[in-house]
Amino acid sequence: MCFLHLHSMGTLTSVAFATATNIRFRSFHCNLREKMKTPMPKVTTPLRERYCFSSPEETNGFKGVKCLGNDQNGRRGIDGGENRDTKSSIIRDSTVETASHEEDADEKSNSSSNEFGSDKTPYVSSRPSTESPIDPTYSTFQIDSFKLMELLGPERVDPADVKLIKDNIFGYSTFWVTKEEPFGDLGEGILFLGNLRGKREDVFAKLQRKLAELAGDKYNLFMIEEPNSEGPDPRGGARVSFGLLRKEVSEPGPTTLWQYVIAFILFLLTIGSSVELGIASQINRLPPDVVRYFTDPNAVEPPDMELLYPFVDSALPLAYGVLGILLFHELGHFLAAVPKKVKLSIPYFIPNITLGSFGAITQFKSILPDRSTKVDISLAGPFAGAALSVSMFAVGLFLSTNPDAASDLVQVPSMLFQGSLLLGLISRATLGYAAMHATTVSIHPLVIAGWCGLTTTAFNMLPVGCLDGGRAVQGAFGKNVLVTFGLSTYVMLGLRVLGGPLALPWGLYVLICQRTPEKACLNDVTEVGTWRKALVGTAIILVVLTLLPVWDELAEEVGIGLVNTF
């Protein structure tokens, strides 16, 4: 069904303090020495502190991180923004040498002498800095909060490993690194920007192989489109960059015991809602007290539930059909994931009394290797569920016209067939004008099961968030196209152009549980084939036709239900 990566979405950083010209560096040991007035041994300390804060900008599913302070080349300012290369620079290496009390006195009397009594003066950029050492925008409390969040946040990439990887993996024959930036939701990774020196797929495979030989399975390497790129790659296509994250940070954790318990409880509730749907389909046979309680908004006193027991057995076939479609849907996802070596979690079924279920949420338990895999797994579930639903719907319509199955038919309001343009027209063509142009229509329960299955599948194939449709559109056309489709879908659901009375509850469900797009694949650059794009486009068109209601004029003209005109 729909996939949901449980990656932490948070903010945190690393903000650094740069110093302007003539700002003197002192380490903690130097401050202690000044207070105690005792000689200190010579210590060399590189001042390379950086503190960052999160940015609302996103790059391929990862939130951007802006950093204040000195970067690795001595530049100070904000990384990740437009001005990250316009800040003045200063070399941050200084030394602490042994000094006597007399040297301290000389330092105080001669302001132009070295702060630490060294013969060497720290090199300063020829461009004087015009900024204060600490940005006044950030208070001490905020900076302390940043430090605390950094301690509690995910483990970062080891700086020593970054240098090792940069020197031994990247190069002039693969990818020439020109810049490094924070990468990941909380800036826990490193993004290497530069120039590609070969075919991107071949370069990526080579880099992955070298990384495995150098660091084992400690890190994951992502190939993504370069953020804020000024133009396409000279070799064709978008410019690429490579992100590095620790494996335990970038991959989801195992399913916990509580998650299994929740999934089991939701499955039991879904069974109950499916049985309730089967009972409601026999509304013409139910006792008047029960019908009044479920249909009259003024009814407050519940009827005797024992009156429903005789109808449970006849409700089971419809319940089995709805549950079978759900399980077939999930089976399609798992069968598509196994050849790709992608792990999936246990499905979390969402009960719904109108359709039996809104489907299920299934989490990825491993990172997707490429966009083609994302499309294949996302479409496999809906296609499997739709195939079984269409079979039930077609067989049910055939049995509805068969006199031998008359005893199994149930009466449903003809207005229900106006809920779907595609299914309503198919039903009208099969059952005929006389049967459909009436107050109630006699149909087989399999028609209801197939109708509910196709409607649920269509809802889950809407191109928004991390629904199956959203995941497929993101993999086939990219995240920017998904954003456009998603906004259009929210508008149509809000106006009830799609989904009819189920538009509001489904829209709320998506906003609460499924609004966040999928994370980037390892190879998030290579596009899928043309036939996959055509398949996704065709599926979206069928989804719209399924969820688009039949307007009154057309319903009256073709004879789908009775339309009251005033």
Coordinates of C-alpha atoms in Angstrom, one line a residue:
M1 CA 0.0 0.0 0.0
C2 CA 1.4 3.4 0.8
F3 CA 4.9 3.6 2.1
L4 CA 6.1 5.8 4.8
H5 CA 9.7 6.3 5.7
L6 CA 10.0 7.0 9.5
H7 CA 12.9 9.3 9.2
S8 CA 13.2 12.0 11.9
M9 CA 12.3 15.5 10.7
G10 CA 13.9 17.9 12.9
T11 CA 16.2 20.9 13.1
L12 CA 19.6 21.4 14.4
T13 CA 23.0 22.7 13.6
S14 CA 26.3 23.9 14.0
V15 CA 26.9 27.7 14.2
A16 CA 30.4 28.9 14.1
F17 CA 32.0 31.9 15.3
A18 CA 34.4 33.7 13.1
T19 CA 36.6 36.4 14.2
A20 CA 37.5 39.6 12.5
T21 CA 40.9 41.1 11.9
N22 CA 42.7 41.8 15.2
I23 CA 40.4 39.5 17.1
R24 CA 42.7 37.4 19.3
F25 CA 42.2 33.7 19.7
R26 CA 42.5 32.1 23.2
S27 CA 41.8 28.5 24.1
F28 CA 40.4 27.3 27.3
H29 CA 43.9 26.5 28.5
C30 CA 45.0 30.1 27.8
N31 CA 42.2 31.6 29.8
L32 CA 43.1 29.3 32.7
R33 CA 46.8 30.3 32.4
E34 CA 45.9 34.0 32.5
K35 CA 44.0 33.4 35.7
M36 CA 46.6 31.2 37.4
K37 CA 49.6 33.1 36.0
T38 CA 51.5 29.9 35.4
P39 CA 53.5 28.9 32.4
M40 CA 51.8 26.6 29.9
P41 CA 53.4 24.1 27.6
K42 CA 53.1 24.7 23.9
V43 CA 49.9 23.5 22.4
T44 CA 48.7 23.8 18.8
T45 CA 44.9 24.0 18.5
P46 CA 43.0 24.5 15.3
L47 CA 40.0 26.7 15.9
R48 CA 37.3 25.0 13.8
E49 CA 34.0 25.3 15.6
R50 CA 30.9 25.4 13.6
Y51 CA 27.3 25.6 14.7
C52 CA 24.4 25.3 12.3
F53 CA 20.7 25.9 12.3
S54 CA 18.0 24.2 10.1
S55 CA 16.7 25.9 7.0
P56 CA 13.2 25.5 5.6
E57 CA 14.7 24.8 2.2
E58 CA 14.8 21.1 1.1
T59 CA 17.1 19.3 -1.2
N60 CA 15.9 16.0 -2.6
G61 CA 13.9 15.1 0.5
F62 CA 16.5 16.4 3.0
K63 CA 16.1 19.6 4.8
G64 CA 18.9 22.1 4.3
V65 CA 21.2 23.3 7.0
K66 CA 22.8 26.7 7.2
C67 CA 26.0 27.2 9.1
L68 CA 27.6 30.2 10.7
G69 CA 31.3 30.5 11.2
N70 CA 34.5 29.4 9.7
D71 CA 34.5 26.8 7.0
Q72 CA 37.3 24.4 6.0
N73 CA 38.8 27.0 3.7
G74 CA 38.7 29.8 6.3
R75 CA 35.6 31.5 5.0
R76 CA 33.1 32.7 7.6
G77 CA 29.4 33.3 7.1
I78 CA 26.4 31.3 6.3
D79 CA 26.6 28.1 4.3
G80 CA 23.8 26.8 2.2
G81 CA 22.5 30.3 1.2
E82 CA 23.2 32.7 -1.6
N83 CA 25.8 34.5 0.4
R84 CA 27.8 31.6 1.6
D85 CA 30.7 32.5 -0.7
T86 CA 30.6 36.3 -0.2
K87 CA 31.8 36.4 3.4
S88 CA 35.3 37.5 4.4
S89 CA 37.7 34.8 5.4
I90 CA 40.3 34.3 8.1
I91 CA 42.7 31.5 8.8
R92 CA 41.8 29.8 12.0
D93 CA 44.9 28.1 13.1
S94 CA 46.8 29.6 16.0
T95 CA 49.3 28.4 18.5
V96 CA 49.8 28.6 22.2
E97 CA 53.4 28.7 23.2
T98 CA 55.2 28.9 26.6
A99 CA 55.3 32.4 27.9
S100 CA 56.7 33.9 31.1
H101 CA 55.2 36.6 33.3
E102 CA 57.6 39.1 31.7
E103 CA 56.3 38.1 28.2
D104 CA 52.8 38.7 29.4
A105 CA 53.7 42.2 30.6
D106 CA 55.4 42.9 27.2
E107 CA 52.2 41.7 25.4
K108 CA 50.2 44.2 27.4
S109 CA 52.5 47.0 26.7
N110 CA 52.9 46.3 23.0
S111 CA 49.5 45.9 21.4
S112 CA 51.0 44.9 18.0
S113 CA 52.9 42.0 19.4
N114 CA 51.6 38.3 19.3
E115 CA 48.9 37.5 21.8
F116 CA 50.5 34.3 22.8
G117 CA 54.2 35.4 22.8
S118 CA 54.9 33.5 19.6
D119 CA 57.3 34.7 17.0
K120 CA 54.8 33.9 14.4
T121 CA 51.8 36.1 13.8
P122 CA 48.5 34.3 12.7
Y123 CA 47.9 34.9 9.0
V124 CA 44.9 37.1 8.4
S125 CA 43.0 37.6 5.1
S126 CA 43.9 40.8 3.2
R127 CA 40.1 41.5 3.2
P128 CA 39.2 42.7 6.6
S129 CA 36.0 41.3 8.1
T130 CA 33.2 43.7 8.8
E131 CA 31.2 41.3 11.0
S132 CA 31.2 40.8 14.7
P133 CA 32.5 37.5 16.1
I134 CA 29.0 36.4 17.2
D135 CA 25.9 37.2 15.2
P136 CA 23.8 39.3 17.5
T137 CA 20.7 37.6 16.1
Y138 CA 21.5 34.5 18.3
S139 CA 21.3 34.7 22.0
T140 CA 23.4 32.7 24.4
F141 CA 20.3 30.6 25.2
Q142 CA 19.8 29.8 21.5
I143 CA 23.4 28.8 21.0
D144 CA 23.2 26.6 24.1
S145 CA 20.1 25.0 22.7
F146 CA 21.8 24.4 19.4
K147 CA 24.7 22.6 21.2
L148 CA 22.2 20.5 23.2
M149 CA 20.3 19.5 20.1
E150 CA 23.6 18.6 18.5
L151 CA 24.4 16.3 21.4
L152 CA 21.0 14.6 21.2
G153 CA 20.8 14.5 17.4
P154 CA 21.9 11.7 15.1
E155 CA 25.6 10.7 14.9
R156 CA 27.4 12.8 12.4
V157 CA 29.9 11.7 9.7
D158 CA 33.4 11.6 11.2
P159 CA 35.5 14.5 9.9
A160 CA 38.5 12.3 9.6
D161 CA 36.5 9.9 7.4
V162 CA 35.4 12.8 5.2
K163 CA 39.0 13.8 4.4
L164 CA 39.9 10.1 3.8
I165 CA 36.9 9.6 1.5
K166 CA 37.5 12.8 -0.3
D167 CA 41.2 12.0 -1.0
N168 CA 40.7 8.3 -1.9
I169 CA 37.3 8.0 -3.6
F170 CA 36.8 11.1 -5.5
G171 CA 39.2 12.3 -8.2
Y172 CA 39.8 13.8 -11.6
S173 CA 38.6 10.6 -13.4
T174 CA 35.3 10.3 -11.5
F175 CA 34.0 13.4 -9.6
W176 CA 36.2 16.5 -8.8
V177 CA 35.0 17.9 -5.5
T178 CA 35.0 21.7 -5.3
K179 CA 32.9 22.3 -2.2
E180 CA 31.4 20.6 0.8
E181 CA 28.1 21.3 2.6
P182 CA 26.0 19.8 5.3
F183 CA 23.6 17.1 4.2
G184 CA 20.6 15.4 5.7
D185 CA 17.6 16.4 7.8
L186 CA 19.8 17.6 10.7
G187 CA 23.0 18.4 8.8
E188 CA 24.5 15.1 10.0
G189 CA 26.0 14.2 6.7
I190 CA 28.2 15.8 4.1
L191 CA 27.3 16.9 0.5
F192 CA 30.1 16.9 -2.0
L193 CA 29.6 19.3 -4.8
G194 CA 31.8 19.5 -7.9
N195 CA 32.2 18.4 -11.5
L196 CA 31.3 15.1 -12.9
R197 CA 34.0 13.4 -15.0
G198 CA 32.1 10.5 -16.6
K199 CA 28.8 8.9 -17.2
R200 CA 26.9 9.4 -13.9
E201 CA 25.7 5.8 -13.5
D202 CA 29.2 4.4 -14.1
V203 CA 30.8 7.0 -11.8
F204 CA 28.2 6.3 -9.1
A205 CA 28.8 2.5 -9.3
K206 CA 32.6 3.1 -9.0
L207 CA 32.3 5.5 -6.1
Q208 CA 30.0 3.0 -4.2
R209 CA 32.5 0.2 -4.8
K210 CA 35.4 2.3 -3.6
L211 CA 33.4 3.4 -0.5
A212 CA 32.6 -0.2 0.4
E213 CA 36.3 -1.1 0.1
L214 CA 37.4 1.8 2.2
A215 CA 34.7 2.1 4.9
G216 CA 32.8 -1.2 4.7
D217 CA 29.1 -0.7 5.4
K218 CA 29.6 2.3 7.6
Y219 CA 28.2 4.8 5.2
N220 CA 25.6 5.2 2.5
L221 CA 26.3 7.3 -0.6
F222 CA 23.5 9.2 -2.4
M223 CA 23.6 10.6 -5.9
I224 CA 21.2 13.6 -6.1
E225 CA 20.6 16.6 -8.3
E226 CA 22.8 19.5 -7.2
P227 CA 20.8 22.0 -5.1
N228 CA 20.6 25.5 -6.5
S229 CA 22.4 24.5 -9.6
E230 CA 23.1 27.4 -12.0
G231 CA 22.7 25.3 -15.1
P232 CA 22.7 21.8 -16.5
D233 CA 25.7 19.5 -16.7
P234 CA 27.8 20.0 -19.8
R235 CA 27.5 16.2 -20.4
G236 CA 23.7 16.5 -20.5
G237 CA 21.0 16.4 -17.8
A238 CA 21.0 18.0 -14.4
R239 CA 24.2 18.6 -12.4
V240 CA 24.7 16.0 -9.7
S241 CA 26.3 16.0 -6.2
F242 CA 27.0 13.2 -3.8
G243 CA 25.7 13.0 -0.2
L244 CA 27.3 10.9 2.6
L245 CA 25.3 9.7 5.6
R246 CA 26.0 7.1 8.3
K247 CA 24.2 3.8 7.6
E248 CA 22.4 3.7 10.9
V249 CA 21.2 7.3 10.4
S250 CA 20.0 7.0 6.8
E251 CA 18.2 3.6 7.1
P252 CA 15.1 3.0 9.1
G253 CA 15.2 0.9 12.2
P254 CA 13.6 -2.6 12.7
T255 CA 10.0 -3.0 13.5
T256 CA 9.4 -2.9 17.3
L257 CA 7.0 -5.0 19.3
W258 CA 4.6 -2.1 19.9
Q259 CA 4.4 -1.6 16.1
Y260 CA 3.4 -5.2 15.7
V261 CA 0.8 -4.8 18.4
I262 CA -0.7 -1.7 16.8
A263 CA -0.7 -3.4 13.4
F264 CA -2.6 -6.4 14.8
I265 CA -5.2 -4.1 16.5
L266 CA -5.7 -2.2 13.3
F267 CA -6.2 -5.4 11.4
L268 CA -8.9 -6.5 13.8
L269 CA -10.7 -3.2 13.5
T270 CA -10.5 -3.5 9.7
I271 CA -12.1 -7.0 9.9
G272 CA -14.9 -5.4 12.0
S273 CA -15.4 -2.5 9.6
S274 CA -15.5 -5.0 6.6
V275 CA -18.2 -7.1 8.4
E276 CA -20.1 -3.9 9.2
L277 CA -20.0 -3.1 5.4
G278 CA -21.5 -6.5 4.7
I279 CA -24.3 -6.0 7.1
A280 CA -25.0 -2.5 5.8
S281 CA -25.3 -3.8 2.3
Q282 CA -28.4 -5.8 3.4
I283 CA -30.2 -2.6 4.5
N284 CA -33.4 -3.7 2.9
R285 CA -33.5 -6.8 5.1
L286 CA -32.5 -5.3 8.4
P287 CA -35.0 -4.7 11.2
P288 CA -36.6 -1.2 11.1
D289 CA -35.1 -0.3 14.5
V290 CA -31.6 -1.0 13.3
V291 CA -32.2 0.9 10.0
R292 CA -33.6 3.9 11.9
Y293 CA -30.6 4.0 14.2
F294 CA -28.1 4.0 11.3
T295 CA -30.0 6.3 9.0
D296 CA -31.9 8.8 11.3
P297 CA -29.6 11.5 12.8
N298 CA -32.1 12.1 15.6
A299 CA -32.0 8.5 16.8
V300 CA -30.1 8.3 20.1
E301 CA -30.9 5.0 21.7
P302 CA -29.1 2.1 20.1
P303 CA -31.1 -1.0 19.2
D304 CA -30.6 -4.5 20.5
M305 CA -27.4 -5.6 18.7
E306 CA -28.6 -9.2 19.0
L307 CA -30.9 -8.4 16.1
L308 CA -27.8 -8.2 13.8
Y309 CA -26.5 -11.7 14.6
P310 CA -28.7 -13.5 11.9
F311 CA -27.2 -11.1 9.2
V312 CA -23.6 -11.7 10.1
D313 CA -23.3 -15.0 8.1
S314 CA -24.7 -13.3 5.0
A315 CA -22.3 -10.4 5.5
L316 CA -19.2 -12.5 5.5
P317 CA -18.8 -13.1 1.7
L318 CA -18.6 -9.3 1.2
A319 CA -16.2 -8.9 4.1
Y320 CA -14.0 -11.7 2.7
G321 CA -14.0 -9.9 -0.7
V322 CA -12.9 -6.6 0.8
L323 CA -10.2 -8.2 3.0
G324 CA -9.0 -10.3 0.0
I325 CA -8.5 -7.2 -2.1
L326 CA -6.5 -5.5 0.7
L327 CA -4.3 -8.5 1.2
F328 CA -3.8 -9.0 -2.5
H329 CA -2.8 -5.4 -2.7
E330 CA -0.1 -5.8 0.0
L331 CA 1.0 -9.1 -1.6
G332 CA 1.7 -7.2 -4.8
H333 CA 4.0 -4.8 -3.0
F334 CA 5.9 -7.6 -1.3
L335 CA 6.3 -9.6 -4.5
A336 CA 7.7 -6.5 -6.3
A337 CA 10.1 -5.7 -3.4
V338 CA 11.7 -9.2 -3.1
P339 CA 13.6 -9.2 -6.4
K340 CA 14.8 -5.7 -5.7
K341 CA 16.0 -6.8 -2.3
V342 CA 13.9 -4.1 -0.6
K343 CA 12.6 -4.8 2.8
L344 CA 9.0 -3.8 3.8
S345 CA 7.4 -3.6 7.2
I346 CA 4.2 -5.2 8.3
P347 CA 1.2 -3.3 6.9
Y348 CA -0.9 -1.0 9.1
F349 CA -4.5 -1.3 7.8
I350 CA -6.8 1.7 8.2
P351 CA -10.4 0.8 9.0
N352 CA -13.3 2.7 7.4
I353 CA -17.0 1.9 7.7
T354 CA -17.9 3.2 4.3
L355 CA -15.4 1.3 2.1
G356 CA -14.4 -1.4 4.7
S357 CA -10.8 0.1 4.7
F358 CA -8.8 3.0 3.5
G359 CA -6.0 0.6 2.6
A360 CA -2.8 0.2 4.6
I361 CA 0.5 2.0 5.3
T362 CA 3.6 -0.1 4.7
Q363 CA 7.0 1.3 5.6
F364 CA 10.2 0.8 3.7
K365 CA 12.8 -1.0 5.9
S366 CA 15.7 -0.3 3.5
I367 CA 16.7 2.5 1.2
L368 CA 15.5 2.2 -2.4
P369 CA 18.3 1.8 -4.9
D370 CA 16.9 3.9 -7.7
R371 CA 13.7 5.6 -9.0
S372 CA 12.7 2.7 -11.2
T373 CA 12.5 0.5 -8.1
K374 CA 10.3 3.2 -6.5
V375 CA 7.9 3.2 -9.4
D376 CA 7.7 -0.6 -9.7
I377 CA 7.0 -1.3 -6.0
S378 CA 4.5 1.6 -5.8
L379 CA 2.5 0.4 -8.8
A380 CA 2.6 -3.3 -8.0
G381 CA 0.2 -3.1 -5.0
P382 CA -2.5 -1.0 -6.7
F383 CA -2.3 -3.0 -9.9
A384 CA -2.7 -6.3 -8.0
G385 CA -5.6 -4.9 -5.9
A386 CA -7.2 -3.4 -9.0
A387 CA -7.0 -6.7 -10.9
L388 CA -8.8 -8.6 -8.2
S389 CA -11.3 -5.8 -7.8
V390 CA -12.1 -5.6 -11.5
S391 CA -12.6 -9.4 -11.5
M392 CA -15.1 -9.3 -8.6
F393 CA -16.9 -6.3 -10.1
A394 CA -17.2 -8.0 -13.5
V395 CA -18.4 -11.3 -12.1
G396 CA -20.8 -9.5 -9.8
L397 CA -22.4 -7.6 -12.7
F398 CA -22.7 -10.9 -14.6
L399 CA -24.4 -12.6 -11.6
S400 CA -26.7 -9.6 -11.1
T401 CA -28.2 -10.3 -14.5
N402 CA -28.4 -14.1 -13.9
P403 CA -31.9 -15.2 -12.8
D404 CA -30.3 -18.3 -11.0
A405 CA -28.5 -15.9 -8.6
A406 CA -31.6 -13.9 -7.8
S407 CA -31.7 -15.1 -4.2
D408 CA -28.2 -13.8 -3.5
L409 CA -28.9 -10.3 -4.8
V410 CA -29.2 -7.3 -2.4
Q411 CA -31.0 -4.0 -2.9
V412 CA -28.9 -0.8 -2.9
P413 CA -29.9 2.8 -3.7
S414 CA -29.3 3.6 -7.3
M415 CA -27.8 7.0 -6.3
L416 CA -24.7 5.1 -5.2
F417 CA -23.8 4.5 -8.9
Q418 CA -23.5 8.2 -9.4
G419 CA -20.4 8.2 -7.2
S420 CA -18.1 7.1 -10.0
L421 CA -18.2 8.2 -13.6
L422 CA -16.3 5.2 -14.9
L423 CA -17.9 2.5 -12.7
G424 CA -21.4 4.1 -13.1
L425 CA -21.2 4.0 -16.9
I426 CA -19.9 0.4 -16.9
S427 CA -22.8 -0.6 -14.6
R428 CA -25.3 1.2 -16.7
A429 CA -24.0 -0.5 -19.9
T430 CA -24.2 -3.9 -18.2
L431 CA -27.4 -3.8 -16.2
G432 CA -29.5 -1.7 -18.7
Y433 CA -31.5 1.5 -18.5
A434 CA -34.6 -0.1 -16.8
A435 CA -32.6 -1.6 -13.9
M436 CA -30.5 1.5 -13.3
H437 CA -33.2 4.2 -13.7
A438 CA -35.0 3.2 -10.5
T439 CA -34.9 4.0 -6.8
T440 CA -33.0 0.8 -5.9
V441 CA -30.9 -1.6 -7.9
S442 CA -30.6 -5.4 -7.3
I443 CA -26.9 -6.4 -7.5
H444 CA -24.7 -9.2 -6.3
P445 CA -22.5 -8.5 -3.2
L446 CA -19.4 -9.0 -5.4
V447 CA -20.3 -5.8 -7.2
I448 CA -20.1 -4.0 -3.9
A449 CA -16.7 -5.6 -3.0
G450 CA -15.3 -4.8 -6.4
W451 CA -16.6 -1.2 -6.3
C452 CA -15.1 -0.6 -2.8
G453 CA -11.8 -2.2 -3.8
L454 CA -11.5 0.0 -7.0
T455 CA -12.5 3.1 -5.0
T456 CA -9.9 2.4 -2.3
T457 CA -7.3 1.7 -4.9
A458 CA -8.1 4.9 -6.7
F459 CA -7.8 7.0 -3.5
N460 CA -4.4 5.4 -2.8
M461 CA -3.2 6.2 -6.3
L462 CA -3.8 9.9 -6.0
P463 CA -0.6 11.8 -6.8
V464 CA 0.0 13.3 -3.4
G465 CA 2.5 12.8 -0.5
C466 CA 3.7 9.3 0.1
L467 CA 0.6 7.5 -1.2
D468 CA 1.2 4.9 -3.8
G469 CA 0.3 7.4 -6.5
G470 CA 2.5 10.1 -5.0
R471 CA 5.5 7.7 -4.8
A472 CA 5.0 6.6 -8.4
V473 CA 4.8 10.2 -9.7
Q474 CA 7.8 11.2 -7.7
G475 CA 9.8 8.3 -9.1
A476 CA 8.6 8.8 -12.7
F477 CA 8.6 12.5 -13.0
G478 CA 10.5 13.9 -10.0
K479 CA 9.7 15.7 -6.8
N480 CA 8.8 19.1 -8.4
V481 CA 6.1 17.5 -10.5
L482 CA 4.8 15.7 -7.4
V483 CA 4.5 19.0 -5.6
T484 CA 2.4 20.4 -8.5
F485 CA 0.2 17.3 -8.7
G486 CA -0.2 17.3 -4.9
L487 CA -1.5 20.9 -4.7
S488 CA -4.0 20.2 -7.5
T489 CA -5.2 17.0 -5.6
Y490 CA -5.7 18.9 -2.4
V491 CA -7.7 21.5 -4.2
M492 CA -9.9 19.0 -5.9
L493 CA -10.5 17.1 -2.7
G494 CA -11.3 20.3 -0.8
L495 CA -13.9 21.2 -3.5
R496 CA -15.2 17.6 -3.6
V497 CA -14.5 17.5 -7.3
L498 CA -13.0 14.0 -6.6
G499 CA -14.2 11.5 -4.1
G500 CA -17.6 12.9 -3.3
P501 CA -18.6 12.6 0.4
L502 CA -15.3 10.7 1.1
A503 CA -13.1 13.6 -0.1
L504 CA -12.9 15.3 3.3
P505 CA -12.1 12.3 5.5
W506 CA -9.6 11.0 2.9
G507 CA -8.0 14.5 2.6
L508 CA -7.6 14.7 6.4
Y509 CA -6.1 11.2 6.5
V510 CA -3.5 12.1 3.9
L511 CA -2.7 15.4 5.7
I512 CA -2.2 13.6 9.0
C513 CA -0.5 10.3 7.9
Q514 CA 0.7 10.5 4.3
R515 CA 1.6 14.1 3.4
T516 CA 5.4 13.8 3.4
P517 CA 7.0 12.7 0.1
E518 CA 9.4 9.8 0.1
K519 CA 13.1 10.2 0.9
A520 CA 15.6 10.2 -1.9
C521 CA 16.8 6.9 -3.4
L522 CA 20.5 6.1 -3.5
N523 CA 20.5 6.9 -7.2
D524 CA 17.9 9.7 -7.3
V525 CA 19.1 11.1 -10.6
T526 CA 18.7 8.4 -13.3
E527 CA 15.3 8.7 -14.9
V528 CA 12.9 5.8 -15.5
G529 CA 12.0 4.5 -18.9
T530 CA 9.3 5.9 -21.2
W531 CA 7.0 3.0 -20.6
R532 CA 7.0 3.5 -16.9
K533 CA 6.1 7.1 -17.3
A534 CA 3.3 6.1 -19.7
L535 CA 2.0 3.5 -17.2
V536 CA 1.9 6.1 -14.4
G537 CA 0.2 8.6 -16.5
T538 CA -2.5 6.1 -17.6
A539 CA -3.1 5.1 -14.0
I540 CA -3.6 8.7 -12.9
I541 CA -6.2 9.2 -15.7
L542 CA -8.1 6.1 -14.6
V543 CA -8.0 7.3 -11.0
V544 CA -9.6 10.6 -12.0
L545 CA -12.3 8.9 -14.0
T546 CA -13.0 6.5 -11.0
L547 CA -13.2 9.2 -8.4
L548 CA -15.1 11.8 -10.6
P549 CA -18.8 11.7 -9.7
V550 CA -21.5 11.6 -12.3
W551 CA -23.1 15.0 -12.6
D552 CA -26.9 15.3 -12.5
E553 CA -27.4 16.2 -16.2
L554 CA -25.4 13.2 -17.4
A555 CA -27.0 10.9 -14.8
E556 CA -30.4 11.9 -16.0
E557 CA -29.5 11.5 -19.7
V558 CA -28.0 8.1 -19.5
G559 CA -30.3 6.8 -16.8
I560 CA -28.0 6.3 -13.7
G561 CA -30.4 6.6 -10.8
L562 CA -33.3 9.0 -10.4
V563 CA -32.4 12.6 -10.4
N564 CA -34.7 15.0 -8.6
T565 CA -35.0 18.3 -10.6
F566 CA -36.7 21.4 -9.1

